[in-house]
Coordinates of C-alpha atoms in Angstrom, one line a residue:
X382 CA -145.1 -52.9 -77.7
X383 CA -143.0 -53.4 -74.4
X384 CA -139.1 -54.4 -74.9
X385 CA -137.3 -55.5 -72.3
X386 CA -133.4 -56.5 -72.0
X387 CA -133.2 -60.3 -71.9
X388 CA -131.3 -61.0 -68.9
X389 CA -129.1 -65.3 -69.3
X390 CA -129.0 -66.0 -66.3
X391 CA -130.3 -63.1 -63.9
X392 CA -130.5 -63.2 -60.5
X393 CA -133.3 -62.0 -58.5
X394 CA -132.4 -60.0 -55.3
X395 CA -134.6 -58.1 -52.9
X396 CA -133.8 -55.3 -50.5
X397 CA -135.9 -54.8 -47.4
X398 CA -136.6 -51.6 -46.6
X399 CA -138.5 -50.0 -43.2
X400 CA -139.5 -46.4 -44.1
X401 CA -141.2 -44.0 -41.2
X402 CA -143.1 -40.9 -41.2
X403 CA -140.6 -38.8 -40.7
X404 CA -138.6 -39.5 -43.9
X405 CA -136.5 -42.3 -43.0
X406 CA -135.3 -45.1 -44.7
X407 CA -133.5 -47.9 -43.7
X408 CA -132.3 -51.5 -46.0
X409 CA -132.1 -54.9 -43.9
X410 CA -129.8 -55.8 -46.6
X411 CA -130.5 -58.6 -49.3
X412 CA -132.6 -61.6 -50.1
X413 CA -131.7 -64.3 -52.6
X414 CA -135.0 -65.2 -54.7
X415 CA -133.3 -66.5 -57.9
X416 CA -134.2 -70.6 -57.2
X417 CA -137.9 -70.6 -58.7
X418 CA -139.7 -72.7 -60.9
X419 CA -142.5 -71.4 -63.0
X420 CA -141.6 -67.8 -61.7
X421 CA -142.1 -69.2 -57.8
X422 CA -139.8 -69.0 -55.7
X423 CA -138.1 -72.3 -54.2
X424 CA -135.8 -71.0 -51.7
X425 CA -134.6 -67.2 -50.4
X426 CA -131.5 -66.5 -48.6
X427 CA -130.2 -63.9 -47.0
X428 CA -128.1 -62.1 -46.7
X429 CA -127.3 -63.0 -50.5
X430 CA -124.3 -65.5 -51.0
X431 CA -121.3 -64.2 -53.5
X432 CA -122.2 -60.6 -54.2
X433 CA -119.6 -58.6 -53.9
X434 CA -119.7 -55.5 -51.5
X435 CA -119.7 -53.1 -53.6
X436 CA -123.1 -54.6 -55.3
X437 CA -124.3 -55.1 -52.0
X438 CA -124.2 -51.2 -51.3
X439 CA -125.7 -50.1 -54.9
X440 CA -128.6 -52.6 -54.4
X441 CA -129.5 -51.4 -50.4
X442 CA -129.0 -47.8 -52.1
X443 CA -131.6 -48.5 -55.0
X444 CA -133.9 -49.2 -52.5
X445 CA -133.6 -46.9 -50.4
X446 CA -133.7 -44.5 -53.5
X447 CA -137.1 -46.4 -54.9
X448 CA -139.1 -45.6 -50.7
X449 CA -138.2 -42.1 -50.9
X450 CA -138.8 -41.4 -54.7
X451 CA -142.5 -42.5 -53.6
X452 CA -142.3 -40.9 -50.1
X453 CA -143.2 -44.7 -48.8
X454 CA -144.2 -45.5 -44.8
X455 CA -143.6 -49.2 -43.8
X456 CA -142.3 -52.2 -44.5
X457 CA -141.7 -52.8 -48.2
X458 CA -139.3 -55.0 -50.8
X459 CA -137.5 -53.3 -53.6
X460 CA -136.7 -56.1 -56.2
X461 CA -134.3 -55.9 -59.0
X462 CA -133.0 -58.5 -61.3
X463 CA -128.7 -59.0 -61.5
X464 CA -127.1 -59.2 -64.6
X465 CA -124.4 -62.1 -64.1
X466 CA -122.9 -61.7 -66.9
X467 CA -121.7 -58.2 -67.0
X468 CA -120.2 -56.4 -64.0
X469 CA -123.1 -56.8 -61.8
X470 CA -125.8 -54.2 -64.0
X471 CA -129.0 -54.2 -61.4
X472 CA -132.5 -53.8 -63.1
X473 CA -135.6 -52.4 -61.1
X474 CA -138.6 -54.8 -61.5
X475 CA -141.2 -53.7 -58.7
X476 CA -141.7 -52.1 -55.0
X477 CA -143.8 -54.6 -53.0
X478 CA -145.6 -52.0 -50.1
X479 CA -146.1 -55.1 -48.6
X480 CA -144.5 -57.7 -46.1
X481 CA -144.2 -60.7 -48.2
X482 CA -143.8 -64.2 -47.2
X483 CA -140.0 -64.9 -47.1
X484 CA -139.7 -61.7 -44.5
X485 CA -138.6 -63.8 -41.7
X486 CA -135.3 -64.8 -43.1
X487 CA -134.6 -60.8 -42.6
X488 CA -135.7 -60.7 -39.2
X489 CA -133.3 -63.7 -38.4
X490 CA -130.2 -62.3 -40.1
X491 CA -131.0 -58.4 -38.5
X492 CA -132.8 -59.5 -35.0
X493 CA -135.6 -57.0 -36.3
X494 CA -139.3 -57.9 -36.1
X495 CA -140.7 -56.1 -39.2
X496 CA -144.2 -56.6 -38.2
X497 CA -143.4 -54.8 -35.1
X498 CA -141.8 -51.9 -37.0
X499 CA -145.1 -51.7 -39.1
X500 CA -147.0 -51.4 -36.4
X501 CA -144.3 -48.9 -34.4
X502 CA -144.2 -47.0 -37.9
X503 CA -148.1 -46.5 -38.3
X504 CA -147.4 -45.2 -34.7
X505 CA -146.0 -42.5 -35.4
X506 CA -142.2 -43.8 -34.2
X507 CA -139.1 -42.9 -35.6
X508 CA -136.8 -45.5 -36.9
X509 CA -133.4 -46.7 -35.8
X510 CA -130.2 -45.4 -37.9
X511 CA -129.1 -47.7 -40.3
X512 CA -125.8 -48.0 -38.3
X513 CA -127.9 -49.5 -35.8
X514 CA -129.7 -52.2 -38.0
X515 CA -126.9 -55.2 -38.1
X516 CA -126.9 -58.3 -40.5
X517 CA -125.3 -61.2 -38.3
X518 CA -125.8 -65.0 -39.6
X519 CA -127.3 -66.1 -42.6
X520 CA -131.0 -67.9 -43.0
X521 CA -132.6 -69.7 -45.5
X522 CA -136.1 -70.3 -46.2
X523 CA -137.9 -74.1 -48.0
X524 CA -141.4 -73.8 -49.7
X525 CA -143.2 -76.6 -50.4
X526 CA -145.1 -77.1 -53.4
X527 CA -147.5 -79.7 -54.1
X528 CA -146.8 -80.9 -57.4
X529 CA -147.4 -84.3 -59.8
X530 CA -144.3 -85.3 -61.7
X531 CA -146.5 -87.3 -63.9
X532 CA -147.6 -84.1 -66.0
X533 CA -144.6 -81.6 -66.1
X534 CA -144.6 -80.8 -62.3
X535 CA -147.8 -78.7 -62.8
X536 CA -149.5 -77.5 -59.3
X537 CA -152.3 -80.1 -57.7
X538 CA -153.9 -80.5 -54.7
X539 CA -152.5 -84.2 -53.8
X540 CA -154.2 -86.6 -51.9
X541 CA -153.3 -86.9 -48.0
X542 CA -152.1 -90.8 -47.6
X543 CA -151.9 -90.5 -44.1
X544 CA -152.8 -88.2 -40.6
X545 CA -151.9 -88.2 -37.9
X546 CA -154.1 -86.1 -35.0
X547 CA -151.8 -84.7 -32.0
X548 CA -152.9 -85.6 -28.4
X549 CA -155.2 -83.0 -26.7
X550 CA -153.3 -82.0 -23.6
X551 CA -154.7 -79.2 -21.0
X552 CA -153.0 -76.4 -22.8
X553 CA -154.6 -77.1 -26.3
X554 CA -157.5 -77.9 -24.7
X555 CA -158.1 -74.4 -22.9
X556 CA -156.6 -72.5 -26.2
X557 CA -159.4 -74.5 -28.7
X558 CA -162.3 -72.3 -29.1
X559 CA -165.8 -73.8 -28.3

């Protein structure tokens, strides 16, 4: 038997973290994943929107804490579920050693290609402090789901109504394998 708190209105908050060879671990702050549907996620902000600092710094610290507990090298995603209705509890759900798809709205808000820093990392490079890794901006990402309202929003392939083909111009032309 597993027994879990239940959380009323949770929100779910990612930390990206870069770790290296050489022991170091950085954050590049906070993702927002809390707008999902069926346990997908909708849209992810970052930096997070009304989180107070002090949050802000236990949540970048807890994953920091989760990399090194597993002495982790790369690009990873610490996410923990918020307790809204207390004084901001923060529950560990998993360590993804793994880029995962709403990664760019990090790179935009730090100016860090993390893909880059994978590849720097497996390399052999150190990373940057973490007083060099700024979060300037905010970025959102969209998903798109294909859907039918008819029967409770469930997942379907659709039907394409119409398509359009782009113009073939020299550039597309020579970059089209044969």
């Amino acid at each position: 038997v597993i027994l879990e708190k239940y959380l009323v209105n949770p929100r779910h908050i990612e930390v990206q973290v870069l770790a290296d060879t050489h022991g170091n671990v950085v954050h590049l702050y906070e993702r927002d994943c809390s707008l999902q549907r069926r346990h997908q996620k909708i849209i992810e902000e970052a930096p997070a929107s009304d989180l107070s600092f002090g949050v802000r710094e236990r949540l970048w610290e807890y994953g920091i804490q989760a990399a090194k507990a597993v002495q982790y090298e790369s690009a990873g995603t610490v996410e923990f579920l918020l307790d809204t209705t207390t004084s901001g509890d923060v529950y560990f759900c998993e360590m993804n050693t793994r880029l995962q798809v709403e990664h760019p709205v990090t790179e935009l808000i730090t100016n860090t290609d993390l893909v880059e820093w994978q590849l720097r990392i497996a390399a052999g490079e150190s990373l940057p402090s973490q007083d060099e890794i700024t979060c300037s901006g905010h970025a959102f990402e969209a998903r798109v789901y294909a859907e039918t309202p008819t029967n409770h929003f469930l997942p379907a392939t659709g039907t394409i109504w119409h398509h359009h083909h782009p113009a073939t111009t020299a550039a597309t032309a020579a970059a089209t394998p044969k």
